[in-house]
Amino acid sequence: MENNEVRMPCHVTIIMDGNGRWAKKQGKLRLFGHNVGVESVRECCEYAVENGIRYLSLFAFSEENWGRPKAEVEGLMALMVKSVLAERPTFMKQNVRFRVIGHRESLPEDVLKNIELAENETSGNTGLNLIVMLSYSGKWDIVQAARRLAKATLEAGHEIDIDEAVFSSYLSTEGIPDPDLMIRTSGEQRLSNYMLWQCAYTEFYFSPVLWPDFRKKDLDLAIRSFNSRERRYGKTE
Ligand code: IPE
Ligand code: IPE
Ligand code: MG
């Protein structure tokens, strides 16, 4: 699906929600919904590649999601490994740079290993930046930045002059522009501790579609809505 008349946001971020409800509607286990959701990820990546979107970030697993039943967490981690392995050739073919952002220390070793292999393999790719937010939360990000800044101050032996740019450079999203558009699927209208700092001036779009049903046409609707917004950043026009 190519779109010539529509202006593309530089960074689109998606809170992929509704897998469990989708599975329940089919009388299946929640994990079935997560598995089918991978096809929606593929569709969105393809749309982003076709339309020259520079950054697509996807909220795949929150710090809070560690509190879900063990079988679901293990299933999600296994799905991550399987998907990364399966998609690596496509990333190379489509010139996609793959990265994971989140609290890496809490990830199982095989997940970490496979992520790093894909990150290294795709590090020279110059097309779409695909960022999977895994074991991520907005408050975690702000706290880890503050902690590292405090350490840098100690090491420097003097106070570091902290402004917004300096603080941003300690966030896990360093170097990545703030999202222009945040999409959340499944009708939920909340941020769920996602990119709290980075979404300060992001446009929000809430889709009623459950993630496993989300297709290019649904992403296109969100981007068309974004095109109709006037971003004022506190000014008058
Ligand atoms: C989103 O779907 C995927 C993750 C949070 C890992 P959910 O699993 O939250 O699905 P619902 O919200 O229960 O339907
Ligand atoms: C947010 O969804 C996390 C991800 C989509 C990865 P949740 O389904 O976990 O959020 P809540 O619990 O409804 O706020
Ligand atoms: Mg949910």
PDB file of C-alpha atoms and ligand atoms in Angstrom:
ATOM      1  CA  MET A   1       0.000   0.000   0.000  1.00  0.00           C
ATOM      2  CA  GLU A   2       1.658   3.203  -1.180  1.00  0.00           C
ATOM      3  CA  ASN A   3       0.455   6.630  -0.394  1.00  0.00           C
ATOM      4  CA  ASN A   4       1.651   9.551  -2.408  1.00  0.00           C
ATOM      5  CA  GLU A   5      -0.620  12.349  -1.264  1.00  0.00           C
ATOM      6  CA  VAL A   6      -0.221  11.752   2.491  1.00  0.00           C
ATOM      7  CA  ARG A   7       2.593  13.207   4.618  1.00  0.00           C
ATOM      8  CA  MET A   8       4.279  10.478   6.633  1.00  0.00           C
ATOM      9  CA  PRO A   9       5.149  10.987  10.294  1.00  0.00           C
ATOM     10  CA  CYS A  10       8.858  10.491  10.968  1.00  0.00           C
ATOM     11  CA  HIS A  11       8.283   8.251  14.011  1.00  0.00           C
ATOM     12  CA  VAL A  12       5.176   6.137  14.529  1.00  0.00           C
ATOM     13  CA  THR A  13       4.853   4.195  17.759  1.00  0.00           C
ATOM     14  CA  ILE A  14       2.219   1.551  18.437  1.00  0.00           C
ATOM     15  CA  ILE A  15       0.909   0.108  21.698  1.00  0.00           C
ATOM     16  CA  MET A  16      -0.112  -3.278  20.328  1.00  0.00           C
ATOM     17  CA  ASP A  17      -3.057  -4.189  22.543  1.00  0.00           C
ATOM     18  CA  GLY A  18      -5.994  -6.595  22.478  1.00  0.00           C
ATOM     19  CA  ASN A  19      -4.381  -9.974  21.729  1.00  0.00           C
ATOM     20  CA  GLY A  20      -5.947 -11.635  24.770  1.00  0.00           C
ATOM     21  CA  ARG A  21      -9.458 -10.378  24.002  1.00  0.00           C
ATOM     22  CA  TRP A  22      -9.088 -11.398  20.354  1.00  0.00           C
ATOM     23  CA  ALA A  23      -8.139 -14.949  21.372  1.00  0.00           C
ATOM     24  CA  LYS A  24     -10.941 -15.163  23.912  1.00  0.00           C
ATOM     25  CA  LYS A  25     -13.469 -14.211  21.240  1.00  0.00           C
ATOM     26  CA  GLN A  26     -12.315 -17.248  19.225  1.00  0.00           C
ATOM     27  CA  GLY A  27     -12.435 -19.478  22.306  1.00  0.00           C
ATOM     28  CA  LYS A  28      -8.639 -19.831  22.213  1.00  0.00           C
ATOM     29  CA  LEU A  29      -5.798 -19.291  24.685  1.00  0.00           C
ATOM     30  CA  ARG A  30      -4.280 -15.801  25.011  1.00  0.00           C
ATOM     31  CA  LEU A  31      -1.028 -17.015  23.456  1.00  0.00           C
ATOM     32  CA  PHE A  32      -2.855 -17.786  20.237  1.00  0.00           C
ATOM     33  CA  GLY A  33      -3.708 -14.078  20.013  1.00  0.00           C
ATOM     34  CA  HIS A  34      -0.068 -13.110  20.569  1.00  0.00           C
ATOM     35  CA  ASN A  35       1.009 -15.498  17.791  1.00  0.00           C
ATOM     36  CA  VAL A  36      -1.495 -14.146  15.299  1.00  0.00           C
ATOM     37  CA  GLY A  37      -0.436 -10.609  16.260  1.00  0.00           C
ATOM     38  CA  VAL A  38       2.936 -11.223  14.598  1.00  0.00           C
ATOM     39  CA  GLU A  39       1.195 -10.984  11.212  1.00  0.00           C
ATOM     40  CA  SER A  40      -0.005  -7.481  12.172  1.00  0.00           C
ATOM     41  CA  VAL A  41       3.593  -6.539  13.001  1.00  0.00           C
ATOM     42  CA  ARG A  42       4.622  -7.745   9.532  1.00  0.00           C
ATOM     43  CA  GLU A  43       1.889  -5.683   7.880  1.00  0.00           C
ATOM     44  CA  CYS A  44       2.869  -2.508   9.742  1.00  0.00           C
ATOM     45  CA  CYS A  45       6.564  -2.965   8.925  1.00  0.00           C
ATOM     46  CA  GLU A  46       5.729  -3.482   5.285  1.00  0.00           C
ATOM     47  CA  TYR A  47       3.567  -0.349   5.235  1.00  0.00           C
ATOM     48  CA  ALA A  48       6.359   1.616   6.909  1.00  0.00           C
ATOM     49  CA  VAL A  49       8.933   0.372   4.383  1.00  0.00           C
ATOM     50  CA  GLU A  50       6.634   1.067   1.415  1.00  0.00           C
ATOM     51  CA  ASN A  51       5.876   4.571   2.615  1.00  0.00           C
ATOM     52  CA  GLY A  52       9.319   5.629   3.774  1.00  0.00           C
ATOM     53  CA  ILE A  53       8.507   5.969   7.478  1.00  0.00           C
ATOM     54  CA  ARG A  54      11.873   6.413   9.217  1.00  0.00           C
ATOM     55  CA  TYR A  55      11.063   5.010  12.683  1.00  0.00           C
ATOM     56  CA  LEU A  56       8.472   2.441  13.747  1.00  0.00           C
ATOM     57  CA  SER A  57       8.528   1.491  17.408  1.00  0.00           C
ATOM     58  CA  LEU A  58       6.330  -1.231  18.835  1.00  0.00           C
ATOM     59  CA  PHE A  59       5.445  -1.761  22.494  1.00  0.00           C
ATOM     60  CA  ALA A  60       5.716  -5.536  22.773  1.00  0.00           C
ATOM     61  CA  PHE A  61       6.141  -6.155  26.519  1.00  0.00           C
ATOM     62  CA  SER A  62       6.023  -3.801  29.478  1.00  0.00           C
ATOM     63  CA  GLU A  63       7.884  -4.019  32.771  1.00  0.00           C
ATOM     64  CA  GLU A  64       4.448  -4.587  34.314  1.00  0.00           C
ATOM     65  CA  ASN A  65       3.796  -7.537  31.963  1.00  0.00           C
ATOM     66  CA  TRP A  66       6.348  -9.615  33.964  1.00  0.00           C
ATOM     67  CA  GLY A  67       3.518  -9.940  36.470  1.00  0.00           C
ATOM     68  CA  ARG A  68       1.405 -12.048  34.068  1.00  0.00           C
ATOM     69  CA  PRO A  69       1.117 -15.842  34.513  1.00  0.00           C
ATOM     70  CA  LYS A  70       4.422 -17.676  33.938  1.00  0.00           C
ATOM     71  CA  ALA A  71       3.127 -19.627  30.929  1.00  0.00           C
ATOM     72  CA  GLU A  72       2.070 -16.447  29.137  1.00  0.00           C
ATOM     73  CA  VAL A  73       5.380 -14.683  29.861  1.00  0.00           C
ATOM     74  CA  GLU A  74       7.373 -17.710  28.684  1.00  0.00           C
ATOM     75  CA  GLY A  75       5.195 -18.013  25.602  1.00  0.00           C
ATOM     76  CA  LEU A  76       5.736 -14.354  24.750  1.00  0.00           C
ATOM     77  CA  MET A  77       9.512 -14.649  25.183  1.00  0.00           C
ATOM     78  CA  ALA A  78       9.600 -17.789  23.001  1.00  0.00           C
ATOM     79  CA  LEU A  79       7.521 -15.968  20.390  1.00  0.00           C
ATOM     80  CA  MET A  80      10.016 -13.122  20.413  1.00  0.00           C
ATOM     81  CA  VAL A  81      12.904 -15.516  19.700  1.00  0.00           C
ATOM     82  CA  LYS A  82      10.957 -17.340  16.983  1.00  0.00           C
ATOM     83  CA  SER A  83       9.854 -14.112  15.274  1.00  0.00           C
ATOM     84  CA  VAL A  84      13.285 -12.485  15.322  1.00  0.00           C
ATOM     85  CA  LEU A  85      14.833 -15.633  13.838  1.00  0.00           C
ATOM     86  CA  ALA A  86      12.157 -15.856  11.160  1.00  0.00           C
ATOM     87  CA  GLU A  87      12.254 -12.163  10.206  1.00  0.00           C
ATOM     88  CA  ARG A  88      16.020 -11.636   9.951  1.00  0.00           C
ATOM     89  CA  PRO A  89      16.184 -12.424   6.201  1.00  0.00           C
ATOM     90  CA  THR A  90      13.280 -10.008   5.574  1.00  0.00           C
ATOM     91  CA  PHE A  91      15.044  -7.262   7.559  1.00  0.00           C
ATOM     92  CA  MET A  92      18.096  -7.714   5.362  1.00  0.00           C
ATOM     93  CA  LYS A  93      16.038  -7.770   2.168  1.00  0.00           C
ATOM     94  CA  GLN A  94      14.060  -4.666   3.167  1.00  0.00           C
ATOM     95  CA  ASN A  95      17.112  -2.762   4.528  1.00  0.00           C
ATOM     96  CA  VAL A  96      15.493  -2.620   8.010  1.00  0.00           C
ATOM     97  CA  ARG A  97      17.589  -1.814  11.069  1.00  0.00           C
ATOM     98  CA  PHE A  98      16.227  -3.788  14.018  1.00  0.00           C
ATOM     99  CA  ARG A  99      16.729  -2.709  17.607  1.00  0.00           C
ATOM    100  CA  VAL A 100      15.318  -3.560  21.025  1.00  0.00           C
ATOM    101  CA  ILE A 101      14.895  -1.000  23.781  1.00  0.00           C
ATOM    102  CA  GLY A 102      14.079  -1.868  27.371  1.00  0.00           C
ATOM    103  CA  HIS A 103      15.438  -3.309  30.579  1.00  0.00           C
ATOM    104  CA  ARG A 104      17.777  -5.904  29.032  1.00  0.00           C
ATOM    105  CA  GLU A 105      19.018  -7.304  32.352  1.00  0.00           C
ATOM    106  CA  SER A 106      15.591  -8.812  32.986  1.00  0.00           C
ATOM    107  CA  LEU A 107      15.439 -10.665  29.655  1.00  0.00           C
ATOM    108  CA  PRO A 108      16.180 -14.421  29.460  1.00  0.00           C
ATOM    109  CA  GLU A 109      19.545 -15.267  27.939  1.00  0.00           C
ATOM    110  CA  ASP A 110      18.258 -16.867  24.726  1.00  0.00           C
ATOM    111  CA  VAL A 111      16.060 -13.840  24.031  1.00  0.00           C
ATOM    112  CA  LEU A 112      18.982 -11.495  24.559  1.00  0.00           C
ATOM    113  CA  LYS A 113      21.266 -13.596  22.378  1.00  0.00           C
ATOM    114  CA  ASN A 114      18.847 -13.682  19.444  1.00  0.00           C
ATOM    115  CA  ILE A 115      18.060  -9.983  19.733  1.00  0.00           C
ATOM    116  CA  GLU A 116      21.743  -9.097  19.698  1.00  0.00           C
ATOM    117  CA  LEU A 117      22.387 -11.300  16.658  1.00  0.00           C
ATOM    118  CA  ALA A 118      19.629  -9.514  14.723  1.00  0.00           C
ATOM    119  CA  GLU A 119      20.778  -6.091  15.956  1.00  0.00           C
ATOM    120  CA  ASN A 120      24.339  -6.755  14.858  1.00  0.00           C
ATOM    121  CA  GLU A 121      23.342  -8.230  11.531  1.00  0.00           C
ATOM    122  CA  THR A 122      21.090  -5.264  10.664  1.00  0.00           C
ATOM    123  CA  SER A 123      23.200  -2.483  12.210  1.00  0.00           C
ATOM    124  CA  GLY A 124      24.411  -1.241   8.824  1.00  0.00           C
ATOM    125  CA  ASN A 125      20.935  -1.099   7.259  1.00  0.00           C
ATOM    126  CA  THR A 126      19.791   2.380   6.340  1.00  0.00           C
ATOM    127  CA  GLY A 127      16.044   2.008   5.685  1.00  0.00           C
ATOM    128  CA  LEU A 128      13.297   1.710   8.290  1.00  0.00           C
ATOM    129  CA  ASN A 129      14.406   1.761  11.935  1.00  0.00           C
ATOM    130  CA  LEU A 130      12.291  -0.917  13.596  1.00  0.00           C
ATOM    131  CA  ILE A 131      12.399  -0.648  17.371  1.00  0.00           C
ATOM    132  CA  VAL A 132      10.821  -3.239  19.641  1.00  0.00           C
ATOM    133  CA  MET A 133      10.142  -1.970  23.145  1.00  0.00           C
ATOM    134  CA  LEU A 134      10.662  -5.030  25.314  1.00  0.00           C
ATOM    135  CA  SER A 135      10.591  -5.046  29.095  1.00  0.00           C
ATOM    136  CA  TYR A 136      10.149  -1.302  28.775  1.00  0.00           C
ATOM    137  CA  SER A 137       8.349   1.222  30.918  1.00  0.00           C
ATOM    138  CA  GLY A 138       8.410   4.995  30.869  1.00  0.00           C
ATOM    139  CA  LYS A 139       9.164   5.392  34.578  1.00  0.00           C
ATOM    140  CA  TRP A 140      11.945   2.797  34.366  1.00  0.00           C
ATOM    141  CA  ASP A 141      13.451   4.794  31.506  1.00  0.00           C
ATOM    142  CA  ILE A 142      13.375   8.092  33.400  1.00  0.00           C
ATOM    143  CA  VAL A 143      14.805   6.501  36.545  1.00  0.00           C
ATOM    144  CA  GLN A 144      17.637   4.733  34.685  1.00  0.00           C
ATOM    145  CA  ALA A 145      18.499   8.058  33.025  1.00  0.00           C
ATOM    146  CA  ALA A 146      18.553   9.846  36.391  1.00  0.00           C
ATOM    147  CA  ARG A 147      20.685   7.090  37.887  1.00  0.00           C
ATOM    148  CA  ARG A 148      23.239   7.244  35.080  1.00  0.00           C
ATOM    149  CA  LEU A 149      23.318  11.029  35.223  1.00  0.00           C
ATOM    150  CA  ALA A 150      23.988  10.923  38.961  1.00  0.00           C
ATOM    151  CA  LYS A 151      26.832   8.469  38.333  1.00  0.00           C
ATOM    152  CA  ALA A 152      28.274  10.662  35.553  1.00  0.00           C
ATOM    153  CA  THR A 153      28.196  13.644  37.928  1.00  0.00           C
ATOM    154  CA  LEU A 154      30.101  11.686  40.563  1.00  0.00           C
ATOM    155  CA  GLU A 155      32.644  10.497  38.025  1.00  0.00           C
ATOM    156  CA  ALA A 156      33.090  14.000  36.588  1.00  0.00           C
ATOM    157  CA  GLY A 157      33.673  15.290  40.110  1.00  0.00           C
ATOM    158  CA  HIS A 158      31.477  18.321  39.479  1.00  0.00           C
ATOM    159  CA  GLU A 159      27.868  19.106  38.800  1.00  0.00           C
ATOM    160  CA  ILE A 160      26.789  18.474  35.184  1.00  0.00           C
ATOM    161  CA  ASP A 161      24.637  21.192  33.661  1.00  0.00           C
ATOM    162  CA  ILE A 162      21.412  19.319  32.954  1.00  0.00           C
ATOM    163  CA  ASP A 163      18.943  20.618  30.409  1.00  0.00           C
ATOM    164  CA  GLU A 164      16.274  18.771  28.419  1.00  0.00           C
ATOM    165  CA  ALA A 165      18.698  17.791  25.655  1.00  0.00           C
ATOM    166  CA  VAL A 166      21.220  16.400  28.148  1.00  0.00           C
ATOM    167  CA  PHE A 167      18.520  14.483  30.025  1.00  0.00           C
ATOM    168  CA  SER A 168      17.108  13.064  26.754  1.00  0.00           C
ATOM    169  CA  SER A 169      20.542  11.793  25.820  1.00  0.00           C
ATOM    170  CA  TYR A 170      20.475   9.526  28.899  1.00  0.00           C
ATOM    171  CA  LEU A 171      17.083   8.027  28.017  1.00  0.00           C
ATOM    172  CA  SER A 172      17.037   4.591  26.401  1.00  0.00           C
ATOM    173  CA  THR A 173      15.721   6.203  23.204  1.00  0.00           C
ATOM    174  CA  GLU A 174      18.802   8.405  22.798  1.00  0.00           C
ATOM    175  CA  GLY A 175      19.229   9.552  19.204  1.00  0.00           C
ATOM    176  CA  ILE A 176      15.703   8.521  18.201  1.00  0.00           C
ATOM    177  CA  PRO A 177      13.321  11.406  17.484  1.00  0.00           C
ATOM    178  CA  ASP A 178      10.265  11.593  19.754  1.00  0.00           C
ATOM    179  CA  PRO A 179       7.187   9.858  18.301  1.00  0.00           C
ATOM    180  CA  ASP A 180       5.025  12.059  16.082  1.00  0.00           C
ATOM    181  CA  LEU A 181       2.125   9.632  16.256  1.00  0.00           C
ATOM    182  CA  MET A 182       1.202   7.127  18.972  1.00  0.00           C
ATOM    183  CA  ILE A 183      -1.390   4.523  18.039  1.00  0.00           C
ATOM    184  CA  ARG A 184      -3.043   2.266  20.615  1.00  0.00           C
ATOM    185  CA  THR A 185      -5.236  -0.558  19.431  1.00  0.00           C
ATOM    186  CA  SER A 186      -8.153  -2.355  21.130  1.00  0.00           C
ATOM    187  CA  GLY A 187     -10.044   0.742  22.258  1.00  0.00           C
ATOM    188  CA  GLU A 188      -8.038   1.338  25.443  1.00  0.00           C
ATOM    189  CA  GLN A 189      -7.275   5.015  25.904  1.00  0.00           C
ATOM    190  CA  ARG A 190      -4.302   5.177  28.231  1.00  0.00           C
ATOM    191  CA  LEU A 191      -0.528   5.324  28.078  1.00  0.00           C
ATOM    192  CA  SER A 192       0.134   2.380  30.436  1.00  0.00           C
ATOM    193  CA  ASN A 193       3.507   3.792  31.494  1.00  0.00           C
ATOM    194  CA  TYR A 194       4.785   4.018  27.915  1.00  0.00           C
ATOM    195  CA  MET A 195       7.358   6.613  26.691  1.00  0.00           C
ATOM    196  CA  LEU A 196       6.231   9.197  29.249  1.00  0.00           C
ATOM    197  CA  TRP A 197       8.939  11.718  28.457  1.00  0.00           C
ATOM    198  CA  GLN A 198       9.065  11.059  24.714  1.00  0.00           C
ATOM    199  CA  CYS A 199       5.304  11.456  24.167  1.00  0.00           C
ATOM    200  CA  ALA A 200       5.213  15.009  25.560  1.00  0.00           C
ATOM    201  CA  TYR A 201       3.990  16.407  22.211  1.00  0.00           C
ATOM    202  CA  THR A 202       2.951  13.241  20.397  1.00  0.00           C
ATOM    203  CA  GLU A 203      -0.408  13.044  18.608  1.00  0.00           C
ATOM    204  CA  PHE A 204      -2.534  10.170  19.962  1.00  0.00           C
ATOM    205  CA  TYR A 205      -4.772   7.912  17.885  1.00  0.00           C
ATOM    206  CA  PHE A 206      -6.939   5.227  19.446  1.00  0.00           C
ATOM    207  CA  SER A 207      -8.140   2.417  17.192  1.00  0.00           C
ATOM    208  CA  PRO A 208     -10.977   0.088  18.231  1.00  0.00           C
ATOM    209  CA  VAL A 209      -9.379  -2.748  16.229  1.00  0.00           C
ATOM    210  CA  LEU A 210      -7.841  -5.571  18.281  1.00  0.00           C
ATOM    211  CA  TRP A 211      -4.140  -5.981  17.441  1.00  0.00           C
ATOM    212  CA  PRO A 212      -4.364  -9.382  15.627  1.00  0.00           C
ATOM    213  CA  ASP A 213      -6.891  -7.811  13.223  1.00  0.00           C
ATOM    214  CA  PHE A 214      -4.853  -4.622  12.636  1.00  0.00           C
ATOM    215  CA  ARG A 215      -3.944  -4.283   8.951  1.00  0.00           C
ATOM    216  CA  LYS A 216      -2.283  -1.755   6.627  1.00  0.00           C
ATOM    217  CA  LYS A 217      -5.617  -0.070   6.028  1.00  0.00           C
ATOM    218  CA  ASP A 218      -6.002   0.539   9.780  1.00  0.00           C
ATOM    219  CA  LEU A 219      -2.515   2.051  10.015  1.00  0.00           C
ATOM    220  CA  ASP A 220      -3.354   4.156   6.981  1.00  0.00           C
ATOM    221  CA  LEU A 221      -6.468   5.494   8.751  1.00  0.00           C
ATOM    222  CA  ALA A 222      -4.338   6.528  11.727  1.00  0.00           C
ATOM    223  CA  ILE A 223      -1.852   8.302   9.472  1.00  0.00           C
ATOM    224  CA  ARG A 224      -4.630  10.115   7.638  1.00  0.00           C
ATOM    225  CA  SER A 225      -5.993  11.272  10.990  1.00  0.00           C
ATOM    226  CA  PHE A 226      -2.483  12.482  11.890  1.00  0.00           C
ATOM    227  CA  ASN A 227      -2.439  14.450   8.628  1.00  0.00           C
ATOM    228  CA  SER A 228      -5.552  16.345   9.691  1.00  0.00           C
ATOM    229  CA  ARG A 229      -4.044  17.473  13.012  1.00  0.00           C
ATOM    230  CA  GLU A 230      -2.582  20.878  13.633  1.00  0.00           C
ATOM    231  CA  ARG A 231       0.461  20.631  15.888  1.00  0.00           C
ATOM    232  CA  ARG A 232       0.821  23.885  17.767  1.00  0.00           C
ATOM    233  CA  TYR A 233       3.416  23.151  20.475  1.00  0.00           C
ATOM    234  CA  GLY A 234       1.842  25.763  22.724  1.00  0.00           C
ATOM    235  CA  LYS A 235       1.909  28.496  20.137  1.00  0.00           C
ATOM    236  CA  THR A 236      -1.078  30.111  18.475  1.00  0.00           C
ATOM    237  CA  GLU A 237      -0.695  28.757  14.937  1.00  0.00           C
TER     238      GLU A 237
HETATM  239  C1  IPE B   1      -1.142  -6.941  24.113  1.00  0.00           C
HETATM  240  O1  IPE B   1      -2.277  -7.721  24.238  1.00  0.00           O
HETATM  241  C2  IPE B   1       0.130  -7.750  24.179  1.00  0.00           C
HETATM  242  C3  IPE B   1       0.883  -7.612  25.428  1.00  0.00           C
HETATM  243  C4  IPE B   1       0.609  -6.795  26.382  1.00  0.00           C
HETATM  244  C5  IPE B   1       2.033  -8.471  25.596  1.00  0.00           C
HETATM  245  P1  IPE B   1      -2.868  -8.124  25.645  1.00  0.00           P
HETATM  246  O2  IPE B   1      -2.270  -9.430  26.052  1.00  0.00           O
HETATM  247  O3  IPE B   1      -2.736  -7.033  26.625  1.00  0.00           O
HETATM  248  O4  IPE B   1      -4.410  -8.344  25.281  1.00  0.00           O
HETATM  249  P2  IPE B   1      -5.677  -7.886  26.119  1.00  0.00           P
HETATM  250  O5  IPE B   1      -5.513  -6.430  26.413  1.00  0.00           O
HETATM  251  O6  IPE B   1      -5.702  -8.727  27.356  1.00  0.00           O
HETATM  252  O7  IPE B   1      -6.831  -8.155  25.207  1.00  0.00           O
HETATM  253  C1  IPE B   2       0.448  -2.346  27.463  1.00  0.00           C
HETATM  254  O1  IPE B   2      -0.647  -3.195  27.379  1.00  0.00           O
HETATM  255  C2  IPE B   2       1.706  -3.093  27.151  1.00  0.00           C
HETATM  256  C3  IPE B   2       1.842  -3.587  25.796  1.00  0.00           C
HETATM  257  C4  IPE B   2       0.991  -3.440  24.812  1.00  0.00           C
HETATM  258  C5  IPE B   2       3.040  -4.281  25.526  1.00  0.00           C
HETATM  259  P1  IPE B   2      -1.318  -3.851  28.663  1.00  0.00           P
HETATM  260  O2  IPE B   2      -2.472  -4.633  28.136  1.00  0.00           O
HETATM  261  O3  IPE B   2      -0.318  -4.578  29.456  1.00  0.00           O
HETATM  262  O4  IPE B   2      -1.787  -2.564  29.473  1.00  0.00           O
HETATM  263  P2  IPE B   2      -2.942  -2.382  30.551  1.00  0.00           P
HETATM  264  O5  IPE B   2      -2.662  -3.374  31.637  1.00  0.00           O
HETATM  265  O6  IPE B   2      -4.238  -2.666  29.883  1.00  0.00           O
HETATM  266  O7  IPE B   2      -2.835  -0.966  30.974  1.00  0.00           O
HETATM  267 MG    MG B   3      -3.882  -5.407  27.087  1.00  0.00          MG
END
